[in-house]
Tab-separated table of C-alpha atoms in Angstrom:
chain	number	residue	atom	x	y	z
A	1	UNK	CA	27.628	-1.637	-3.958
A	2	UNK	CA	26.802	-0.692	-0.617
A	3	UNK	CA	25.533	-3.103	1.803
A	4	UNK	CA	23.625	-2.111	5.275
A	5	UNK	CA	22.600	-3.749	8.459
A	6	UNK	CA	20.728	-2.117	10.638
A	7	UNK	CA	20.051	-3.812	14.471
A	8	UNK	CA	19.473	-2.477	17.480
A	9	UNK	CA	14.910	-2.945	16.906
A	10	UNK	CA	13.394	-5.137	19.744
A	11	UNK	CA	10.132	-4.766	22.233
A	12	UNK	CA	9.715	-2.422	24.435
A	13	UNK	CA	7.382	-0.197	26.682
A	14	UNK	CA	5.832	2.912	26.292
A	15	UNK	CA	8.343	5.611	27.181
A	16	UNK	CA	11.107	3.947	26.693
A	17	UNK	CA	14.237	3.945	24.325
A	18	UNK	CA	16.038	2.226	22.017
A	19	UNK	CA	19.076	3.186	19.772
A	20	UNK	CA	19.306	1.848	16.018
A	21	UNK	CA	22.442	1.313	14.116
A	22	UNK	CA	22.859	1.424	10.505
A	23	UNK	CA	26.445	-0.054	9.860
A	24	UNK	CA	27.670	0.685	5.899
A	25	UNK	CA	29.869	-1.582	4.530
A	26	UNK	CA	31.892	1.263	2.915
A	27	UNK	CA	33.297	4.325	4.664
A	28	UNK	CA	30.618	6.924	4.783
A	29	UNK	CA	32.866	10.158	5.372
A	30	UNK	CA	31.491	11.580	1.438
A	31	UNK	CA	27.877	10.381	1.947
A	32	UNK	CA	25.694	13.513	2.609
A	33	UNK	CA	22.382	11.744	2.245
A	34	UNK	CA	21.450	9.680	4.834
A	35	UNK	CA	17.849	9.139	6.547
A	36	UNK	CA	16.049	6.760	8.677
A	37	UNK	CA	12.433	5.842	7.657
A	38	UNK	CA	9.575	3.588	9.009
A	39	UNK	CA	6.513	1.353	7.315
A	40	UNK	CA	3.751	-0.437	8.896
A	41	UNK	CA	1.285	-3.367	7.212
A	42	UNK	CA	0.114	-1.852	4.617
A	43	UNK	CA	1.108	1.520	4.789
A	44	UNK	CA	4.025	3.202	2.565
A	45	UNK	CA	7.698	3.875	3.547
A	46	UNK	CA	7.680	7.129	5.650
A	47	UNK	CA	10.521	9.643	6.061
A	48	UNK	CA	10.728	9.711	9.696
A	49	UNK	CA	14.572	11.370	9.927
A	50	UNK	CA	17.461	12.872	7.894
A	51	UNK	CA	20.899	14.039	8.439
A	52	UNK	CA	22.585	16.219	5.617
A	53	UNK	CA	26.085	16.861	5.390
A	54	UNK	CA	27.966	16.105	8.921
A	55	UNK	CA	25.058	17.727	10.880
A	56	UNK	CA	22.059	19.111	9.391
A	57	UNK	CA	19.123	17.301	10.670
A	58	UNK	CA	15.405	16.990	10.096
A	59	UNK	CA	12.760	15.283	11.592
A	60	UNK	CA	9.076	14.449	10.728
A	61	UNK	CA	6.697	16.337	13.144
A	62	UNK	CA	5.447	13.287	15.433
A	63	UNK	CA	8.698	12.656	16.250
A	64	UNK	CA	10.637	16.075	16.932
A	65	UNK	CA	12.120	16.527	20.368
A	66	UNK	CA	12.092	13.000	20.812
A	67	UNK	CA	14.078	11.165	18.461
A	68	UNK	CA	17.702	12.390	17.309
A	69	UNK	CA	19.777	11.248	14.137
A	70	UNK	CA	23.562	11.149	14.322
A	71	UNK	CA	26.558	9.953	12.125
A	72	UNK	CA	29.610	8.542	13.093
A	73	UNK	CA	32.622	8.313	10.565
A	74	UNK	CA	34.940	6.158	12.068
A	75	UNK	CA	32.423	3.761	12.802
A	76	UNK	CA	30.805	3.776	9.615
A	77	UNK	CA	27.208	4.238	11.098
A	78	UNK	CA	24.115	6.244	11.678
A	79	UNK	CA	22.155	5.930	14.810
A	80	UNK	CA	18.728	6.858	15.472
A	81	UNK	CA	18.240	7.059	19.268
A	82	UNK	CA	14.374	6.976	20.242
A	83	UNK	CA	13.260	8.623	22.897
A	84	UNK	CA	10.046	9.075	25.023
A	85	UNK	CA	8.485	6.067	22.472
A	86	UNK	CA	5.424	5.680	22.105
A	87	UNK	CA	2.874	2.715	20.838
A	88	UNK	CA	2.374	4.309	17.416
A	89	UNK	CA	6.170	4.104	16.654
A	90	UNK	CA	6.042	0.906	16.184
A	91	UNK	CA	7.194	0.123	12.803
A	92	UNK	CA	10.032	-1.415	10.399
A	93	UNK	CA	12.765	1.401	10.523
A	94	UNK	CA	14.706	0.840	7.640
A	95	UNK	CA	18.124	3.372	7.168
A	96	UNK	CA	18.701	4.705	3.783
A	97	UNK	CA	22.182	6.318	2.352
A	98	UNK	CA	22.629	7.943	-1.073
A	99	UNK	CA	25.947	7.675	-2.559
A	100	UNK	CA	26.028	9.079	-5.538
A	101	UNK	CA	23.010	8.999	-7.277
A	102	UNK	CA	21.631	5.721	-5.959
A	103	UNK	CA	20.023	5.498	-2.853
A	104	UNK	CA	20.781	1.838	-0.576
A	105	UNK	CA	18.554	0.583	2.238
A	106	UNK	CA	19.155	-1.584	4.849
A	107	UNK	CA	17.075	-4.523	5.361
A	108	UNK	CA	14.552	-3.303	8.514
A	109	UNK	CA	14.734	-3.440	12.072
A	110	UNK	CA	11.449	-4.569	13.938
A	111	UNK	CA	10.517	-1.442	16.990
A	112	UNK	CA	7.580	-2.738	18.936
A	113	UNK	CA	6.254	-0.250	21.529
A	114	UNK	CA	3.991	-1.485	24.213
A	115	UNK	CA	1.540	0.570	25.888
């Protein structure tokens, strides 16, 4: 079992940044799997970034050149520092790892952007 705790959410204004953590309560140095995804009322889960492997990195389009995804081994952790926000990110940003075959989320961060 693999627990998470994400922090690092809070309120802020348009254009500014923030920097989530995801801490894993296990080491993470052989998890290759390991996103960061948002959800609003009503809406579903979205995929908003992934990091493969120690540095392989995707990002969903709305969110390219401003948002970066990064690992840290020793630490246990995976950041998503946000960039350049804007109102629309705001969201729940839950992290995600996959060891193994099962897939463990964290329990959601609140990112309010005001405009």
């Amino acid at each position: 079992q693999v627990q998470l705790v994400e922090s690092g959410g809070g309120l802020v204004q348009a254009g500014g940044s923030l920097r989530l953590s995801c801490a894993a309560s296990t080491s993470i140095f052989r998890i290759n799997d390991m996103g960061w995804y948002r959800q609003t009322p009503g809406k579903q889960r979205d995929l908003v970034a992934l990091i493969i492997g120690s540095s392989s990195t995707n990002y969903v389009a709305s969110v390219k050149g401003r948002f970066t995804i990064s690992r840290d081994n020793v630490k246990n952790t995976v950041y998503l520092q946000m960039n350049s926000l804007k109102p629309e990110d705001t969201a729940v940003y839950y992290c995600r790892m996959k060891l193994g075959s099962v897939n463990y989320w964290g329990q959601g961060t609140q990112v309010t952007v005001s405009s």
